[in-house]
Amino acid sequence: MKMKAVLTEVEKELLNRLTRLASLLGLNEAAGRIWGVLLLTGGSLSQKEISKLTNYSLGIVSMNLSRLESLGLVKIVKRVGKKKFYAASSSLTDLFKNFVSLIADNHLEALVNHLQNTINSFDDHTKKNAEAILHESKKFKLFLKNLIEKLK
């Protein structure tokens, strides 16, 4: 697939929107833009090509591609000599599921565990509020887990 030399205005606007959405879902701006370019072009691009389309330096592109690879959002699809070509390996839905799973499995789980381990350390007034927070946290975690299941 031949790389686009430049993005059209409508493509740039779509890329900006994808970047903002990816930022809301936990990616930094550069990672979101790089991932967006790979989604938008739908093919495989080298770091140099990604750099040209995003206006990021090769160093920024390389660092963020490594991060995106570790998150399972991007993969190397071919190599030509030392040159690697990358493609998006996940969809917007996948990114959303990863984000929601992170909230449910890490942040909410840690909050629930902390509250369960310390609930009796609070004075009566605070304990009542902490119990309400614990109840809501469990409810929210269950909601997120159900949402993830529906997205599969």
PDB file of C-alpha atoms in Angstrom:
ATOM      1  CA  MET A   1       0.000   0.000   0.000  1.00  0.00           C
ATOM      2  CA  LYS A   2       1.379   3.375  -0.961  1.00  0.00           C
ATOM      3  CA  MET A   3       1.503   5.886   1.872  1.00  0.00           C
ATOM      4  CA  LYS A   4      -0.420   9.122   1.652  1.00  0.00           C
ATOM      5  CA  ALA A   5       1.957  12.053   1.386  1.00  0.00           C
ATOM      6  CA  VAL A   6      -0.318  14.334   3.400  1.00  0.00           C
ATOM      7  CA  LEU A   7      -3.710  14.163   5.020  1.00  0.00           C
ATOM      8  CA  THR A   8      -6.638  16.127   3.623  1.00  0.00           C
ATOM      9  CA  GLU A   9      -8.409  18.647   5.848  1.00  0.00           C
ATOM     10  CA  VAL A  10     -11.300  16.269   6.490  1.00  0.00           C
ATOM     11  CA  GLU A  11      -8.818  13.493   7.388  1.00  0.00           C
ATOM     12  CA  LYS A  12      -6.971  15.857   9.738  1.00  0.00           C
ATOM     13  CA  GLU A  13     -10.239  16.719  11.480  1.00  0.00           C
ATOM     14  CA  LEU A  14     -11.084  13.034  11.887  1.00  0.00           C
ATOM     15  CA  LEU A  15      -7.569  12.409  13.220  1.00  0.00           C
ATOM     16  CA  ASN A  16      -7.990  15.265  15.721  1.00  0.00           C
ATOM     17  CA  ARG A  17     -11.253  13.744  16.927  1.00  0.00           C
ATOM     18  CA  LEU A  18      -9.708  10.265  17.228  1.00  0.00           C
ATOM     19  CA  THR A  19      -6.783  11.783  19.152  1.00  0.00           C
ATOM     20  CA  ARG A  20      -9.102  13.531  21.615  1.00  0.00           C
ATOM     21  CA  LEU A  21     -11.150  10.376  22.116  1.00  0.00           C
ATOM     22  CA  ALA A  22      -8.021   8.269  22.668  1.00  0.00           C
ATOM     23  CA  SER A  23      -6.814  10.864  25.192  1.00  0.00           C
ATOM     24  CA  LEU A  24     -10.068  10.523  27.124  1.00  0.00           C
ATOM     25  CA  LEU A  25      -9.487   6.768  27.160  1.00  0.00           C
ATOM     26  CA  GLY A  26      -6.043   7.005  28.711  1.00  0.00           C
ATOM     27  CA  LEU A  27      -3.559   7.538  25.878  1.00  0.00           C
ATOM     28  CA  ASN A  28      -1.314  10.581  25.728  1.00  0.00           C
ATOM     29  CA  GLU A  29      -1.816  12.904  22.775  1.00  0.00           C
ATOM     30  CA  ALA A  30       1.103  11.575  20.723  1.00  0.00           C
ATOM     31  CA  ALA A  31       0.133   7.923  21.239  1.00  0.00           C
ATOM     32  CA  GLY A  32      -3.479   8.733  20.381  1.00  0.00           C
ATOM     33  CA  ARG A  33      -2.506  10.579  17.217  1.00  0.00           C
ATOM     34  CA  ILE A  34      -0.119   7.823  16.087  1.00  0.00           C
ATOM     35  CA  TRP A  35      -2.734   5.150  16.751  1.00  0.00           C
ATOM     36  CA  GLY A  36      -5.315   7.316  14.954  1.00  0.00           C
ATOM     37  CA  VAL A  37      -3.093   7.634  11.867  1.00  0.00           C
ATOM     38  CA  LEU A  38      -2.713   3.860  11.763  1.00  0.00           C
ATOM     39  CA  LEU A  39      -6.490   3.405  12.107  1.00  0.00           C
ATOM     40  CA  LEU A  40      -7.204   6.061   9.501  1.00  0.00           C
ATOM     41  CA  THR A  41      -4.745   4.817   6.879  1.00  0.00           C
ATOM     42  CA  GLY A  42      -5.728   1.199   7.470  1.00  0.00           C
ATOM     43  CA  GLY A  43      -2.394  -0.086   6.219  1.00  0.00           C
ATOM     44  CA  SER A  44       1.126  -0.551   7.427  1.00  0.00           C
ATOM     45  CA  LEU A  45       3.373   2.449   7.927  1.00  0.00           C
ATOM     46  CA  SER A  46       7.039   2.891   8.819  1.00  0.00           C
ATOM     47  CA  GLN A  47       8.131   5.159  11.652  1.00  0.00           C
ATOM     48  CA  LYS A  48       9.281   7.713   9.075  1.00  0.00           C
ATOM     49  CA  GLU A  49       5.877   7.693   7.362  1.00  0.00           C
ATOM     50  CA  ILE A  50       4.092   8.034  10.709  1.00  0.00           C
ATOM     51  CA  SER A  51       6.420  10.907  11.582  1.00  0.00           C
ATOM     52  CA  LYS A  52       5.531  12.730   8.354  1.00  0.00           C
ATOM     53  CA  LEU A  53       1.780  12.274   8.827  1.00  0.00           C
ATOM     54  CA  THR A  54       1.758  13.281  12.497  1.00  0.00           C
ATOM     55  CA  ASN A  55       4.504  15.933  12.473  1.00  0.00           C
ATOM     56  CA  TYR A  56       6.157  14.185  15.438  1.00  0.00           C
ATOM     57  CA  SER A  57       9.887  13.500  15.604  1.00  0.00           C
ATOM     58  CA  LEU A  58      11.120   9.961  14.990  1.00  0.00           C
ATOM     59  CA  GLY A  59      12.018   9.729  18.693  1.00  0.00           C
ATOM     60  CA  ILE A  60       8.469  10.586  19.785  1.00  0.00           C
ATOM     61  CA  VAL A  61       7.047   8.158  17.221  1.00  0.00           C
ATOM     62  CA  SER A  62       9.375   5.349  18.301  1.00  0.00           C
ATOM     63  CA  MET A  63       8.696   5.827  22.008  1.00  0.00           C
ATOM     64  CA  ASN A  64       4.925   5.921  21.533  1.00  0.00           C
ATOM     65  CA  LEU A  65       4.868   2.956  19.153  1.00  0.00           C
ATOM     66  CA  SER A  66       6.613   0.925  21.869  1.00  0.00           C
ATOM     67  CA  ARG A  67       3.945   1.987  24.350  1.00  0.00           C
ATOM     68  CA  LEU A  68       1.132   1.217  21.905  1.00  0.00           C
ATOM     69  CA  GLU A  69       2.676  -2.201  21.185  1.00  0.00           C
ATOM     70  CA  SER A  70       2.841  -3.006  24.901  1.00  0.00           C
ATOM     71  CA  LEU A  71      -0.855  -2.108  25.196  1.00  0.00           C
ATOM     72  CA  GLY A  72      -1.721  -4.372  22.267  1.00  0.00           C
ATOM     73  CA  LEU A  73      -3.038  -1.474  20.178  1.00  0.00           C
ATOM     74  CA  VAL A  74      -0.347  -1.625  17.481  1.00  0.00           C
ATOM     75  CA  LYS A  75       1.727  -4.431  16.021  1.00  0.00           C
ATOM     76  CA  ILE A  76       4.660  -4.830  13.677  1.00  0.00           C
ATOM     77  CA  VAL A  77       3.239  -6.349  10.509  1.00  0.00           C
ATOM     78  CA  LYS A  78       6.401  -6.648   8.423  1.00  0.00           C
ATOM     79  CA  ARG A  79      10.089  -5.874   8.310  1.00  0.00           C
ATOM     80  CA  VAL A  80      12.170  -4.800   5.358  1.00  0.00           C
ATOM     81  CA  GLY A  81      15.781  -4.933   6.444  1.00  0.00           C
ATOM     82  CA  LYS A  82      15.882  -2.967   9.684  1.00  0.00           C
ATOM     83  CA  LYS A  83      12.757  -0.991   8.791  1.00  0.00           C
ATOM     84  CA  LYS A  84       9.605  -1.998  10.676  1.00  0.00           C
ATOM     85  CA  PHE A  85       6.075  -1.404   9.453  1.00  0.00           C
ATOM     86  CA  TYR A  86       3.265  -0.925  11.958  1.00  0.00           C
ATOM     87  CA  ALA A  87      -0.503  -1.304  11.838  1.00  0.00           C
ATOM     88  CA  ALA A  88      -3.306  -0.761  14.317  1.00  0.00           C
ATOM     89  CA  SER A  89      -4.194  -4.085  15.908  1.00  0.00           C
ATOM     90  CA  SER A  90      -7.255  -2.972  17.826  1.00  0.00           C
ATOM     91  CA  SER A  91     -10.403  -0.937  17.410  1.00  0.00           C
ATOM     92  CA  LEU A  92     -11.947   1.929  19.348  1.00  0.00           C
ATOM     93  CA  THR A  93     -14.066  -0.651  21.152  1.00  0.00           C
ATOM     94  CA  ASP A  94     -10.920  -2.538  22.190  1.00  0.00           C
ATOM     95  CA  LEU A  95      -9.381   0.660  23.554  1.00  0.00           C
ATOM     96  CA  PHE A  96     -12.567   1.409  25.487  1.00  0.00           C
ATOM     97  CA  LYS A  97     -12.663  -2.140  26.915  1.00  0.00           C
ATOM     98  CA  ASN A  98      -9.013  -1.820  28.017  1.00  0.00           C
ATOM     99  CA  PHE A  99      -9.770   1.508  29.694  1.00  0.00           C
ATOM    100  CA  VAL A 100     -12.876   0.201  31.476  1.00  0.00           C
ATOM    101  CA  SER A 101     -11.040  -2.974  32.542  1.00  0.00           C
ATOM    102  CA  LEU A 102      -8.233  -0.876  34.003  1.00  0.00           C
ATOM    103  CA  ILE A 103     -10.736   1.096  36.068  1.00  0.00           C
ATOM    104  CA  ALA A 104     -12.603  -2.016  37.240  1.00  0.00           C
ATOM    105  CA  ASP A 105      -9.675  -4.352  37.823  1.00  0.00           C
ATOM    106  CA  ASN A 106      -7.118  -1.930  39.205  1.00  0.00           C
ATOM    107  CA  HIS A 107      -8.602   1.250  40.582  1.00  0.00           C
ATOM    108  CA  LEU A 108     -11.985   0.071  41.835  1.00  0.00           C
ATOM    109  CA  GLU A 109     -10.584  -3.236  43.071  1.00  0.00           C
ATOM    110  CA  ALA A 110      -7.910  -1.378  45.062  1.00  0.00           C
ATOM    111  CA  LEU A 111     -10.532   0.984  46.502  1.00  0.00           C
ATOM    112  CA  VAL A 112     -12.821  -1.893  47.513  1.00  0.00           C
ATOM    113  CA  ASN A 113      -9.934  -3.814  49.107  1.00  0.00           C
ATOM    114  CA  HIS A 114      -8.744  -0.743  51.000  1.00  0.00           C
ATOM    115  CA  LEU A 115     -12.217   0.014  52.319  1.00  0.00           C
ATOM    116  CA  GLN A 116     -12.835  -3.596  53.332  1.00  0.00           C
ATOM    117  CA  ASN A 117      -9.524  -3.690  55.211  1.00  0.00           C
ATOM    118  CA  THR A 118      -9.956  -0.336  56.963  1.00  0.00           C
ATOM    119  CA  ILE A 119     -13.720   0.086  57.406  1.00  0.00           C
ATOM    120  CA  ASN A 120     -13.575  -0.566  61.153  1.00  0.00           C
ATOM    121  CA  SER A 121     -10.856   2.054  61.639  1.00  0.00           C
ATOM    122  CA  PHE A 122     -13.204   4.963  60.934  1.00  0.00           C
ATOM    123  CA  ASP A 123     -15.279   6.800  63.511  1.00  0.00           C
ATOM    124  CA  ASP A 124     -19.032   6.130  63.360  1.00  0.00           C
ATOM    125  CA  HIS A 125     -19.904   9.082  61.116  1.00  0.00           C
ATOM    126  CA  THR A 126     -17.085   8.422  58.633  1.00  0.00           C
ATOM    127  CA  LYS A 127     -17.689   4.660  58.767  1.00  0.00           C
ATOM    128  CA  LYS A 128     -21.252   5.183  57.570  1.00  0.00           C
ATOM    129  CA  ASN A 129     -19.979   7.237  54.611  1.00  0.00           C
ATOM    130  CA  ALA A 130     -17.178   4.736  53.922  1.00  0.00           C
ATOM    131  CA  GLU A 131     -19.731   1.900  53.854  1.00  0.00           C
ATOM    132  CA  ALA A 132     -21.779   3.859  51.302  1.00  0.00           C
ATOM    133  CA  ILE A 133     -18.649   4.411  49.194  1.00  0.00           C
ATOM    134  CA  LEU A 134     -17.822   0.699  49.454  1.00  0.00           C
ATOM    135  CA  HIS A 135     -21.339  -0.252  48.348  1.00  0.00           C
ATOM    136  CA  GLU A 136     -21.241   2.175  45.400  1.00  0.00           C
ATOM    137  CA  SER A 137     -17.745   1.024  44.404  1.00  0.00           C
ATOM    138  CA  LYS A 138     -18.856  -2.610  44.283  1.00  0.00           C
ATOM    139  CA  LYS A 139     -21.946  -1.638  42.295  1.00  0.00           C
ATOM    140  CA  PHE A 140     -19.884   0.430  39.855  1.00  0.00           C
ATOM    141  CA  LYS A 141     -17.349  -2.377  39.407  1.00  0.00           C
ATOM    142  CA  LEU A 142     -20.153  -4.844  38.634  1.00  0.00           C
ATOM    143  CA  PHE A 143     -21.645  -2.372  36.151  1.00  0.00           C
ATOM    144  CA  LEU A 144     -18.283  -2.025  34.369  1.00  0.00           C
ATOM    145  CA  LYS A 145     -17.746  -5.799  34.276  1.00  0.00           C
ATOM    146  CA  ASN A 146     -21.203  -6.246  32.716  1.00  0.00           C
ATOM    147  CA  LEU A 147     -20.438  -3.511  30.193  1.00  0.00           C
ATOM    148  CA  ILE A 148     -17.199  -5.247  29.213  1.00  0.00           C
ATOM    149  CA  GLU A 149     -19.085  -8.524  28.715  1.00  0.00           C
ATOM    150  CA  LYS A 150     -21.623  -6.823  26.440  1.00  0.00           C
ATOM    151  CA  LEU A 151     -18.789  -5.434  24.301  1.00  0.00           C
ATOM    152  CA  LYS A 152     -17.298  -8.883  23.637  1.00  0.00           C
TER     153      LYS A 152
END
